[in-house]
Short mmCIF file of C-alpha atoms and ligand atoms in Angstrom, two decimals:
data_model
loop_
_atom_site.label_atom_id
_atom_site.label_comp_id
_atom_site.label_asym_id
_atom_site.label_seq_id
_atom_site.Cartn_x
_atom_site.Cartn_y
_atom_site.Cartn_z
CA MET N 1281 106.57 91.94 103.23
CA SER N 1282 108.20 90.93 106.56
CA ASP N 1283 110.20 88.25 105.30
CA GLY N 1284 109.65 85.06 107.52
CA LEU N 1285 109.25 81.98 107.83
CA THR N 1286 105.49 82.74 107.70
CA ARG N 1287 104.94 86.14 106.39
CA ARG N 1288 102.90 87.26 109.73
CA THR N 1289 105.54 86.24 112.54
CA LEU N 1290 109.05 85.90 111.98
CA ILE N 1291 111.86 88.70 110.63
CA ILE N 1292 114.94 86.82 109.51
CA GLY N 1293 116.09 87.74 109.73
CA THR N 1294 125.36 110.74 88.75
CA VAL N 1295 123.23 114.44 87.09
CA GLY N 1296 121.69 116.90 86.55
CA LEU N 1297 122.24 114.68 83.74
CA ALA N 1298 118.75 113.47 83.41
CA ALA N 1299 118.95 113.37 79.93
CA ALA N 1300 122.46 112.81 79.76
CA ALA N 1301 122.49 110.78 83.14
CA CYS N 1302 124.04 107.92 81.74
CA GLY N 1303 126.24 109.62 79.78
CA SER N 1304 126.18 111.37 76.27
CA ASP N 1305 128.42 108.61 74.69
CA ASP N 1306 127.62 108.37 70.69
CA GLU N 1307 130.34 107.95 68.26
CA THR N 1308 131.55 111.26 67.38
CA GLU N 1309 132.03 112.22 70.94
CA PRO N 1310 133.05 110.08 73.86
CA GLY N 1311 132.04 111.32 77.17
CA LEU N 1312 132.25 110.90 80.35
CA THR N 1313 128.98 108.71 82.04
CA GLY N 1314 127.66 108.40 85.04
CA SER N 1315 128.60 111.80 86.55
CA PRO N 1316 126.95 115.08 87.37
CA PRO N 1317 127.53 117.89 85.71
CA SER N 1318 129.02 119.88 88.81
CA SER N 1319 131.90 118.29 89.30
CA PRO N 1320 134.63 120.27 87.78
CA ASP N 1321 136.79 118.32 90.52
CA SER N 1322 136.53 115.07 88.45
CA THR N 1323 135.89 115.89 84.71
CA ALA N 1324 137.39 118.44 82.72
CA THR N 1325 135.95 119.34 79.50
CA PRO N 1326 138.99 120.86 77.13
CA SER N 1327 138.00 123.65 74.33
CA ASP N 1328 137.87 120.57 71.59
CA GLY N 1329 134.50 119.57 73.06
CA THR N 1330 136.22 115.81 74.53
CA THR N 1331 135.64 114.73 78.48
CA THR N 1332 139.00 113.55 80.11
CA VAL N 1333 139.09 111.90 83.18
CA PRO N 1334 141.95 111.91 85.44
CA GLY N 1335 143.66 109.00 85.75
CA ALA N 1336 143.40 107.46 82.59
CA ALA N 1337 143.51 103.38 82.65
CA SER N 1338 146.92 102.91 81.78
CA GLU N 1339 148.02 105.45 84.80
CA VAL N 1340 146.06 103.03 87.06
CA GLU N 1341 147.39 99.91 88.68
CA LEU N 1342 144.42 97.38 89.23
CA SER N 1343 144.50 94.49 91.82
CA GLY N 1344 142.83 92.14 89.83
CA ASP N 1345 140.43 91.61 87.13
CA PRO N 1346 138.34 94.70 87.61
CA PHE N 1347 135.23 92.88 85.93
CA SER N 1348 134.29 90.34 88.94
CA LEU N 1349 130.32 91.53 89.40
CA GLY N 1350 130.19 91.20 85.22
CA VAL N 1351 128.26 93.49 83.04
CA ALA N 1352 124.55 94.22 82.40
CA SER N 1353 122.06 96.46 79.83
CA GLY N 1354 118.94 97.75 80.83
CA GLU N 1355 116.16 100.09 79.65
CA PRO N 1356 116.30 99.55 76.08
CA LEU N 1357 114.17 101.74 73.47
CA PRO N 1358 113.83 101.56 69.94
CA ASP N 1359 117.45 103.72 69.08
CA ALA N 1360 119.28 103.14 72.43
CA VAL N 1361 120.63 100.88 76.14
CA VAL N 1362 121.97 101.34 79.01
CA LEU N 1363 125.27 99.21 79.40
CA TRP N 1364 126.79 98.86 82.91
CA THR N 1365 129.78 97.85 84.93
CA ARG N 1366 131.60 98.31 87.89
CA LEU N 1367 135.08 98.27 88.46
CA VAL N 1368 135.89 96.26 91.65
CA PRO N 1369 138.84 93.65 91.64
CA GLU N 1370 137.93 92.90 95.34
CA PRO N 1371 134.29 93.19 95.84
CA LEU N 1372 133.93 92.32 99.41
CA GLU N 1373 136.74 95.02 100.18
CA VAL N 1374 134.98 98.11 101.75
CA ASP N 1375 137.49 100.11 98.80
CA GLY N 1376 136.49 97.26 96.37
CA GLY N 1377 140.25 97.28 95.86
CA MET N 1378 140.41 100.21 93.55
CA PRO N 1379 142.67 103.46 93.93
CA ASP N 1380 140.86 106.67 94.99
CA GLU N 1381 140.78 107.97 91.67
CA ALA N 1382 138.61 107.70 88.23
CA VAL N 1383 139.23 105.31 85.69
CA ARG N 1384 138.50 105.47 82.27
CA VAL N 1385 136.77 102.63 80.69
CA ARG N 1386 136.17 101.89 76.69
CA TRP N 1387 133.60 99.77 75.73
CA GLU N 1388 132.00 99.00 72.19
CA VAL N 1389 128.72 97.96 70.69
CA ALA N 1390 128.63 95.19 67.95
CA ILE N 1391 126.71 93.15 65.64
CA ASP N 1392 128.38 89.69 66.14
CA GLU N 1393 129.79 88.52 68.57
CA ALA N 1394 133.41 88.64 67.52
CA PHE N 1395 133.17 92.47 67.43
CA THR N 1396 134.27 92.59 63.78
CA ASP N 1397 131.21 94.99 62.94
CA VAL N 1398 131.06 97.66 65.89
CA VAL N 1399 128.61 100.01 65.49
CA ALA N 1400 128.62 102.34 68.57
CA ASP N 1401 132.14 102.42 70.93
CA GLY N 1402 133.46 105.18 73.05
CA THR N 1403 135.33 105.62 76.53
CA ALA N 1404 133.40 106.15 79.81
CA GLY N 1405 134.51 107.49 83.38
CA ALA N 1406 134.52 105.39 86.18
CA GLU N 1407 134.10 107.27 89.75
CA ALA N 1408 135.67 106.74 92.70
CA ARG N 1409 132.49 108.27 94.19
CA TYR N 1410 130.14 106.26 92.49
CA ALA N 1411 132.18 102.84 93.36
CA HIS N 1412 133.98 103.11 89.72
CA SER N 1413 130.02 101.93 88.63
CA VAL N 1414 129.71 102.80 84.75
CA HIS N 1415 126.63 103.79 82.92
CA VAL N 1416 126.73 104.47 79.38
CA ASP N 1417 123.36 104.98 77.22
CA ALA N 1418 124.55 103.51 73.83
CA THR N 1419 122.58 105.13 71.16
CA GLY N 1420 122.03 105.46 67.29
CA LEU N 1421 120.85 101.64 67.69
CA ASP N 1422 117.86 99.73 65.13
CA PRO N 1423 114.83 98.70 66.47
CA ALA N 1424 114.36 95.27 67.82
CA THR N 1425 118.02 93.87 67.11
CA ASP N 1426 120.36 92.39 69.22
CA TYR N 1427 123.63 93.65 70.29
CA PHE N 1428 126.94 92.65 71.73
CA TYR N 1429 128.88 94.97 74.37
CA ARG N 1430 131.86 94.84 76.40
CA PHE N 1431 134.30 97.14 78.33
CA THR N 1432 137.60 97.17 78.55
CA VAL N 1433 139.89 98.62 80.87
CA GLY N 1434 143.71 98.44 80.55
CA ASP N 1435 144.58 94.76 79.51
CA HIS N 1436 141.01 93.84 80.76
CA THR N 1437 138.43 92.74 79.01
CA SER N 1438 134.89 92.16 80.37
CA PRO N 1439 132.83 89.36 79.71
CA VAL N 1440 130.59 90.00 76.76
CA GLY N 1441 126.79 90.87 77.27
CA ARG N 1442 123.84 90.43 74.17
CA THR N 1443 121.04 92.97 74.31
CA ARG N 1444 118.17 93.63 72.48
CA THR N 1445 117.23 96.99 71.96
CA LEU N 1446 112.94 97.75 72.17
CA PRO N 1447 110.37 97.11 68.95
CA ASP N 1448 109.09 100.31 67.31
CA GLY N 1449 105.68 99.92 66.31
CA GLY N 1450 103.97 96.92 64.78
CA ARG N 1451 105.41 93.30 66.43
CA ASP N 1452 103.81 89.72 67.00
CA ASP N 1453 104.88 89.73 70.50
CA TYR N 1454 107.04 90.40 73.25
CA ARG N 1455 108.12 88.15 76.33
CA PHE N 1456 110.17 88.87 79.31
CA ALA N 1457 110.74 87.04 82.58
CA LEU N 1458 108.64 88.93 85.32
CA THR N 1459 111.05 88.24 88.64
CA THR N 1460 111.47 89.29 91.95
CA CYS N 1461 113.09 88.68 95.87
CA GLN N 1462 116.56 87.12 95.62
CA GLU N 1463 117.69 87.36 99.00
CA PHE N 1464 121.01 85.64 98.71
CA GLN N 1465 120.88 84.00 101.85
CA TRP N 1466 117.78 81.96 101.46
CA GLY N 1467 119.06 79.89 98.49
CA GLU N 1468 121.28 79.38 94.77
CA TYR N 1469 120.09 81.18 92.05
CA ALA N 1470 119.15 78.20 89.68
CA ALA N 1471 116.15 80.20 88.53
CA TRP N 1472 118.30 83.20 87.34
CA ARG N 1473 120.35 80.07 85.56
CA SER N 1474 117.76 79.18 83.94
CA VAL N 1475 116.09 82.46 82.91
CA ALA N 1476 119.81 83.05 81.31
CA GLU N 1477 119.83 79.84 79.41
CA ARG N 1478 116.40 80.47 77.69
CA ASP N 1479 116.48 81.50 73.86
CA ASP N 1480 113.24 83.11 74.06
CA LEU N 1481 113.42 86.28 76.16
CA ASP N 1482 113.47 90.23 74.94
CA ALA N 1483 114.16 91.49 78.46
CA VAL N 1484 113.62 90.77 82.46
CA VAL N 1485 111.67 92.67 84.43
CA PHE N 1486 112.53 92.33 88.22
CA THR N 1487 110.27 94.01 90.55
CA GLY N 1488 112.38 94.30 93.91
CA ASP N 1489 114.22 92.61 96.65
CA TYR N 1490 117.73 92.73 94.90
CA ILE N 1491 119.32 92.96 98.74
CA TYR N 1492 118.21 92.14 101.64
CA GLU N 1493 119.18 93.82 104.84
CA SER N 1494 118.55 90.69 106.62
CA PRO N 1495 121.60 89.76 109.27
CA PRO N 1496 124.45 87.19 108.52
CA GLY N 1497 123.35 83.26 108.76
CA ASP N 1498 123.80 80.07 107.37
CA LEU N 1499 120.49 78.67 106.55
CA SER N 1500 121.63 76.24 104.25
CA PRO N 1501 120.56 72.78 104.55
CA ASP N 1502 124.07 71.58 104.79
CA GLN N 1503 125.85 74.69 106.39
CA ASN N 1504 127.93 75.09 103.26
CA GLY N 1505 128.93 78.31 104.38
CA ARG N 1506 128.47 79.97 100.68
CA ARG N 1507 125.64 81.83 101.20
CA VAL N 1508 126.09 84.14 104.06
CA TRP N 1509 126.35 87.57 103.75
CA ALA N 1510 129.66 89.26 104.49
CA THR N 1511 128.25 92.13 106.48
CA PRO N 1512 126.18 93.27 109.53
CA PRO N 1513 122.41 94.64 108.40
CA PRO N 1514 123.72 97.37 106.04
CA ALA N 1515 123.87 101.33 107.46
CA THR N 1516 126.90 102.42 105.29
CA LEU N 1517 126.72 103.41 102.00
CA ASP N 1518 130.29 101.08 102.10
CA ASP N 1519 127.90 98.16 103.30
CA PHE N 1520 125.10 98.71 101.49
CA ARG N 1521 127.80 98.44 98.26
CA ILE N 1522 129.38 95.11 99.84
CA ARG N 1523 125.21 93.62 99.53
CA TYR N 1524 125.42 94.22 95.73
CA ALA N 1525 128.82 93.09 95.07
CA GLN N 1526 128.33 90.12 97.15
CA THR N 1527 124.64 89.09 95.32
CA LYS N 1528 126.47 89.92 92.24
CA THR N 1529 129.14 87.53 92.17
CA ASP N 1530 126.85 84.80 91.89
CA PRO N 1531 127.88 83.69 88.10
CA SER N 1532 123.75 82.71 87.72
CA LEU N 1533 122.65 86.33 88.29
CA GLN N 1534 125.65 87.34 85.96
CA ALA N 1535 124.55 85.36 83.52
CA ALA N 1536 121.18 86.17 83.91
CA HIS N 1537 122.28 90.35 83.44
CA GLN N 1538 124.41 89.07 80.63
CA ALA N 1539 121.56 87.47 78.66
CA VAL N 1540 118.89 90.25 77.94
CA PRO N 1541 118.45 93.83 79.18
CA TRP N 1542 116.41 94.37 82.55
CA PHE N 1543 114.21 96.67 83.89
CA VAL N 1544 114.96 97.12 87.45
CA MET N 1545 112.30 98.51 90.00
CA TRP N 1546 112.33 98.15 93.75
CA ASP N 1547 110.50 97.64 96.51
CA ASP N 1548 111.81 97.71 100.80
CA HIS N 1549 114.56 95.32 101.23
CA GLU N 1550 116.98 97.51 99.10
CA ILE N 1551 116.28 99.88 102.77
CA THR N 1552 114.62 97.73 104.83
CA ASP N 1553 111.27 95.75 105.65
CA ASN N 1554 108.20 97.16 105.19
CA TYR N 1555 109.81 101.21 105.12
CA TRP N 1556 107.55 104.12 103.76
CA ARG N 1557 107.84 107.80 103.13
CA ASP N 1558 109.51 108.64 106.47
CA GLY N 1559 110.66 105.23 108.14
CA GLY N 1560 110.98 101.87 108.77
CA GLY N 1561 108.53 99.01 109.21
CA GLN N 1562 107.26 98.62 113.10
CA ILE N 1563 110.23 96.68 114.13
CA ASP N 1564 113.62 98.56 113.02
CA PRO N 1565 116.36 96.38 113.70
CA ILE N 1566 118.94 98.70 112.03
CA GLY N 1567 117.87 102.06 113.69
CA GLY N 1568 119.86 105.00 113.29
CA ASP N 1569 119.01 108.03 111.09
CA PHE N 1570 116.53 106.79 108.58
CA GLN N 1571 116.91 109.61 105.92
CA ALA N 1572 120.65 109.12 106.12
CA ARG N 1573 120.13 104.97 105.41
CA ARG N 1574 118.40 105.47 102.62
CA THR N 1575 120.56 108.42 101.26
CA VAL N 1576 123.20 105.67 101.24
CA ALA N 1577 120.74 103.08 99.91
CA TYR N 1578 119.32 104.40 96.78
CA GLN N 1579 123.11 105.44 95.66
CA ALA N 1580 124.43 102.33 96.04
CA TRP N 1581 121.46 100.93 93.87
CA TRP N 1582 121.97 102.93 91.29
CA GLU N 1583 125.60 102.26 91.11
CA HIS N 1584 124.74 98.61 91.14
CA GLN N 1585 121.85 98.84 88.19
CA PRO N 1586 121.80 99.14 84.56
CA VAL N 1587 119.57 102.21 84.82
CA ARG N 1588 118.91 105.76 82.89
CA PHE N 1589 118.91 107.80 85.71
CA ALA N 1590 120.77 111.09 87.56
CA PRO N 1591 122.76 109.53 90.42
CA PRO N 1592 120.38 110.25 93.55
CA VAL N 1593 120.41 113.62 95.34
CA ASP N 1594 119.92 113.69 99.21
CA GLY N 1595 118.10 110.25 99.24
CA TYR N 1596 115.32 110.93 96.54
CA LEU N 1597 115.31 109.70 92.95
CA ASP N 1598 112.05 109.13 91.20
CA VAL N 1599 112.26 106.05 89.66
CA HIS N 1600 108.37 105.54 88.40
CA ARG N 1601 108.65 105.14 84.50
CA VAL N 1602 106.53 103.71 81.36
CA VAL N 1603 108.40 101.90 78.79
CA LYS N 1604 106.47 101.51 75.34
CA LEU N 1605 106.92 97.78 73.86
CA GLY N 1606 106.24 98.82 70.79
CA ASP N 1607 102.38 98.80 69.58
CA LEU N 1608 101.62 95.73 71.91
CA ALA N 1609 102.29 97.35 75.39
CA GLN N 1610 103.21 100.39 78.07
CA LEU N 1611 104.64 98.88 80.88
CA LEU N 1612 103.96 100.86 83.83
CA LEU N 1613 107.07 100.70 86.37
CA ILE N 1614 106.00 102.10 89.92
CA ASP N 1615 107.75 102.94 93.06
CA THR N 1616 105.32 101.69 96.42
CA ARG N 1617 107.72 102.62 99.04
CA GLN N 1618 109.66 105.90 98.62
CA HIS N 1619 106.58 108.43 98.85
CA ALA N 1620 104.28 106.30 100.38
CA ASP N 1621 102.39 107.08 103.72
CA GLU N 1622 102.90 105.30 107.19
CA PRO N 1623 101.31 101.54 106.78
CA PRO N 1624 98.44 102.10 108.99
CA CYS N 1625 96.42 100.69 111.91
CA ARG N 1626 100.17 100.17 113.68
CA ASP N 1627 98.63 100.58 116.69
CA THR N 1628 96.97 97.25 116.24
CA SER N 1629 99.01 95.56 113.64
CA VAL N 1630 101.75 93.01 114.11
CA LEU N 1631 104.57 93.20 111.20
CA ASP N 1632 102.14 95.96 109.10
CA ALA N 1633 99.92 92.84 108.88
CA GLY N 1634 96.35 92.39 110.73
CA VAL N 1635 92.58 93.74 110.85
CA GLY N 1636 91.91 97.26 109.37
CA CYS N 1637 91.21 100.23 110.84
CA ASP N 1638 89.68 104.04 110.12
CA GLU N 1639 93.24 105.13 109.04
CA ARG N 1640 93.19 102.62 106.28
CA LEU N 1641 89.86 103.61 104.78
CA ASP N 1642 91.18 107.74 104.72
CA PRO N 1643 90.94 108.37 101.01
CA GLU N 1644 93.59 110.75 101.26
CA ARG N 1645 96.34 108.25 102.38
CA THR N 1646 98.52 107.80 99.56
CA LEU N 1647 101.04 104.93 98.17
CA LEU N 1648 102.35 106.16 95.25
CA GLY N 1649 102.74 109.99 96.68
CA PRO N 1650 100.50 112.92 95.05
CA GLU N 1651 103.15 113.70 92.26
CA GLN N 1652 103.33 109.61 91.13
CA GLU N 1653 99.85 109.09 91.04
CA ALA N 1654 98.46 111.73 88.89
CA TRP N 1655 101.42 110.56 86.45
CA LEU N 1656 100.31 106.80 86.97
CA LEU N 1657 96.77 108.02 86.14
CA ASP N 1658 98.01 110.26 83.13
CA ALA N 1659 99.51 107.29 81.75
CA VAL N 1660 96.99 105.10 81.88
CA ALA N 1661 94.45 107.08 79.93
CA GLY N 1662 97.10 107.84 77.82
CA ALA N 1663 97.99 104.39 76.50
CA THR N 1664 97.90 104.04 72.53
CA THR N 1665 99.35 100.47 73.48
CA ASP N 1666 96.44 97.07 72.81
CA TRP N 1667 97.68 96.44 76.91
CA ASN N 1668 98.04 98.44 79.83
CA LEU N 1669 101.03 96.43 82.03
CA LEU N 1670 100.55 97.46 85.99
CA VAL N 1671 104.32 96.51 87.47
CA SER N 1672 103.80 96.73 91.13
CA PRO N 1673 106.21 95.96 93.57
CA SER N 1674 103.41 94.36 95.84
CA LEU N 1675 100.45 92.51 95.59
CA PHE N 1676 97.59 94.91 94.00
CA ALA N 1677 94.78 92.26 93.97
CA GLY N 1678 94.50 92.59 98.05
CA LEU N 1679 94.16 89.36 99.84
CA ASP N 1680 92.16 88.34 103.43
CA ILE N 1681 94.51 86.64 105.88
CA SER N 1682 92.30 86.80 108.69
CA GLY N 1683 92.25 82.91 107.76
CA GLU N 1684 88.67 82.22 108.98
CA SER N 1685 85.00 83.15 106.86
CA ASP N 1686 83.47 84.48 109.81
CA ALA N 1687 86.20 86.37 111.23
CA GLU N 1688 87.14 90.10 110.77
CA PRO N 1689 88.95 90.58 107.43
CA ALA N 1690 92.83 91.00 108.09
CA TYR N 1691 95.38 92.52 105.80
CA TYR N 1692 99.29 92.85 104.86
CA LEU N 1693 98.93 96.49 105.74
CA GLU N 1694 101.99 97.70 104.09
CA ALA N 1695 100.79 96.42 100.38
CA TRP N 1696 97.61 98.00 98.47
CA ASP N 1697 95.36 96.43 101.14
CA GLY N 1698 96.54 99.61 103.59
CA TYR N 1699 95.59 102.19 100.87
CA PRO N 1700 91.94 100.73 99.67
CA ALA N 1701 91.35 104.61 98.29
CA ALA N 1702 94.77 105.37 96.33
CA ARG N 1703 94.28 101.59 95.06
CA GLN N 1704 90.82 102.41 93.49
CA ARG N 1705 92.05 105.24 91.73
CA VAL N 1706 94.45 103.63 90.11
CA ALA N 1707 91.65 100.23 89.07
CA ASP N 1708 89.52 103.18 87.90
CA ALA N 1709 91.83 104.82 85.48
CA LEU N 1710 92.65 101.32 84.61
CA ARG N 1711 89.10 100.44 83.42
CA SER N 1712 88.36 103.44 81.43
CA ALA N 1713 91.45 103.39 79.40
CA ASP N 1714 91.02 101.93 75.97
CA ALA N 1715 94.22 100.05 76.57
CA GLU N 1716 93.53 96.44 78.06
CA SER N 1717 94.93 96.04 81.87
CA VAL N 1718 96.72 93.20 83.13
CA VAL N 1719 98.79 93.54 86.58
CA LEU N 1720 102.21 91.89 86.84
CA SER N 1721 103.45 92.03 90.30
CA GLY N 1722 105.99 90.73 92.59
CA ASP N 1723 107.27 90.11 96.67
CA TYR N 1724 104.58 87.68 98.29
CA HIS N 1725 107.03 85.14 97.95
CA ALA N 1726 104.34 82.65 96.11
CA SER N 1727 102.55 82.17 92.50
CA PHE N 1728 99.36 83.51 92.14
CA VAL N 1729 96.66 84.24 89.60
CA LEU N 1730 94.29 86.49 90.89
CA ASP N 1731 91.43 88.26 89.85
CA VAL N 1732 91.52 92.44 90.41
CA GLY N 1733 88.33 93.04 92.08
CA PRO N 1734 85.64 92.41 93.37
CA GLY N 1735 86.76 92.30 96.68
CA PHE N 1736 87.16 96.17 96.63
CA ASP N 1737 85.45 96.46 93.04
CA ASP N 1738 82.07 95.18 91.80
CA GLN N 1739 83.27 92.94 88.91
CA PRO N 1740 86.59 91.72 87.60
CA LEU N 1741 88.68 94.07 86.35
CA CYS N 1742 91.40 92.18 84.66
CA ALA N 1743 94.01 89.48 85.89
CA GLU N 1744 96.74 89.72 88.34
CA PHE N 1745 99.86 87.41 87.55
CA MET N 1746 102.10 87.61 90.24
CA THR N 1747 105.62 86.19 90.09
CA PRO N 1748 107.11 83.78 93.02
CA ALA N 1749 110.42 84.62 94.59
CA ILE N 1750 114.16 83.46 92.39
CA SER N 1751 115.10 82.48 95.83
CA SER N 1752 113.68 83.95 98.85
CA VAL N 1753 111.68 81.59 101.24
CA PRO N 1754 108.34 80.84 99.92
CA PHE N 1755 105.02 81.95 102.15
CA ALA N 1756 103.00 78.77 102.55
CA GLU N 1757 100.18 79.68 104.32
CA ASP N 1758 97.10 79.09 101.95
CA HIS N 1759 94.52 81.71 101.85
CA THR N 1760 92.88 80.43 99.01
CA ALA N 1761 89.64 79.73 100.83
CA GLY N 1762 88.95 83.06 101.84
CA ASN N 1763 89.60 84.42 98.77
CA ALA N 1764 87.22 83.79 96.01
CA HIS N 1765 89.17 85.50 93.19
CA VAL N 1766 92.59 83.60 93.52
CA ARG N 1767 92.73 81.26 90.79
CA TYR N 1768 95.87 80.00 91.50
CA PHE N 1769 98.96 79.77 93.95
CA ASP N 1770 101.55 78.28 94.39
CA PRO N 1771 104.04 78.84 97.08
CA VAL N 1772 107.05 78.09 95.26
CA ASN N 1773 110.84 79.64 93.97
CA GLY N 1774 110.84 80.63 90.28
CA TYR N 1775 109.53 82.82 87.95
CA VAL N 1776 107.01 83.95 85.34
CA VAL N 1777 107.48 84.01 81.78
CA CYS N 1778 105.13 86.70 80.49
CA THR N 1779 103.92 87.08 76.78
CA ILE N 1780 102.07 89.74 75.56
CA SER N 1781 100.43 90.03 71.58
CA PRO N 1782 97.79 91.76 70.57
CA GLU N 1783 95.36 88.08 71.20
CA GLU N 1784 96.24 87.37 75.09
CA CYS N 1785 98.74 88.08 77.67
CA ARG N 1786 100.09 84.88 79.13
CA ALA N 1787 101.88 84.47 82.36
CA ASP N 1788 104.37 80.77 82.12
CA TYR N 1789 104.68 79.62 85.74
CA VAL N 1790 108.27 78.07 86.23
CA THR N 1791 109.57 77.07 89.15
CA VAL N 1792 112.89 75.64 90.28
CA ALA N 1793 112.54 71.88 91.92
CA ASP N 1794 115.31 72.88 94.89
CA VAL N 1795 116.59 76.35 95.76
CA TRP N 1796 119.92 75.13 97.28
CA ASP N 1797 120.68 73.40 94.47
CA PRO N 1798 122.38 76.20 91.87
CA ALA N 1799 122.29 73.53 88.98
CA SER N 1800 119.00 72.66 89.71
CA PRO N 1801 116.28 71.80 87.20
CA SER N 1802 113.17 74.45 86.19
CA THR N 1803 110.10 73.61 84.95
CA GLU N 1804 106.75 74.98 84.05
CA VAL N 1805 104.64 74.20 86.14
CA ALA N 1806 101.00 76.39 84.99
CA SER N 1807 100.36 78.85 82.03
CA TYR N 1808 97.17 81.70 82.43
CA ARG N 1809 96.06 83.47 79.17
CA VAL N 1810 93.77 86.74 79.38
CA GLY N 1811 92.73 87.79 76.14
CA PRO N 1812 90.50 91.21 75.35
CA GLY N 1813 87.73 91.91 77.49
CA ALA N 1814 85.82 90.40 80.30
CA VAL N 1815 88.41 88.15 82.45
CA SER N 1816 88.45 85.00 81.14
CA TYR N 1817 91.35 82.33 81.79
CA THR N 1818 92.22 79.65 79.74
CA HIS N 1819 95.56 76.97 81.32
FE1 FE K 627 110.94 89.88 99.44
CA1 CA K 628 109.09 92.85 99.40
#
């Protein structure tokens, strides 16, 4: 979505290691991680089967604490979890303050915070070509179990992170924070502090807009200078790395990463506003070769997230995936930008908002791309869990933003409203599946509860819970009056806590009082729940 003070008018503003993408470390064979297998220049595999990294930690002189961005975990499975860090003593410098050589990093996973009972450990390579990021797939773990992890390099030890494996089979419930949109310049991260301080979460799900491409500017009410991008709008790999690093310097964001494992998806601002398969938004102030920008943007995203993927190749990285939360639910994480057709009706729309046109209704149009769509329809139909949870990086249910009951309907055309035939195919699959459906979404910069259909279907299919932005400016324009399927709307900052059980899917809406106060209290302001069967809310 265009991120301006109103949504419509203003913009401010490593492989082949698919299976071993994050390395193959286990207790018996420490190995390199995060690096393509075809990299003899930076790795060597001696005949004894171990992997060595040129430039062992003891040989590399570091200019300061290399763990300035903290640690993170993600993509838990019942027996594994990805551990992440990046060695970067000077996060806002082009080279991060690191030498141009690989560094060996030690990692440990323990039952206890004091690391007296270590259950997995090894070494991993932090390569200069991947900004000395480290991705370890720690395996051999037990399901639904808490673990602590840390990294060491030379005399430096990282902060300790806590993580939790997924349940395997039956479980009473599973609870995660649904989150989105954390523009660094638009506010402090009190919402992340609130997430970190909770003791009831199994995970965080982030739907996208981790960084933004906005130009630097001090938007704080007291002009305190604390939240200003260090670089112009990013175009190069160095630019994108510095954006991620600057965002990750925030202690509350680090605390949220260190509290629970994350499932991270991307949206548009990880490259540029409203981008699609081959280009940017109607106005792309950065310009240049879009494919080149996408290539470096995807690499920087990969370098900075705790994900179980090989590094992107030539600007492509399939990130859609399904996560099975025991027998309770499957999370269907989809990518609505990389493979999308161009938003329709650009002759008449402004920042991809406006009335429809024939192009919008073309049944051939795709938001997910043919391969991802086929994958999604299969995954939805094949659910063996109680719930199908579709995690959409943008609004799924749709919204008439014309503002007048007798006006021609208008839409945000870069979201699902610009691709109604594709949306109907997904909705039909959700309706046909044995599992109960709920849509969980982000991007809009407001809290919503909506019925999915009618509007594009005869009767409500399921509920959609839209989480508000962590810090990005809320969009206050209230379209409730013209949209009978909107059950709740609140333009605030905060997050949603989702609790899944066989009996219900509950969404608790948590609001930050003052987005410019890093110590701002957070309050639960609304709670909606749906059970199996017809869409019916209690709150
Ligand atoms: Fe956003
Ligand atoms: Ca967005």
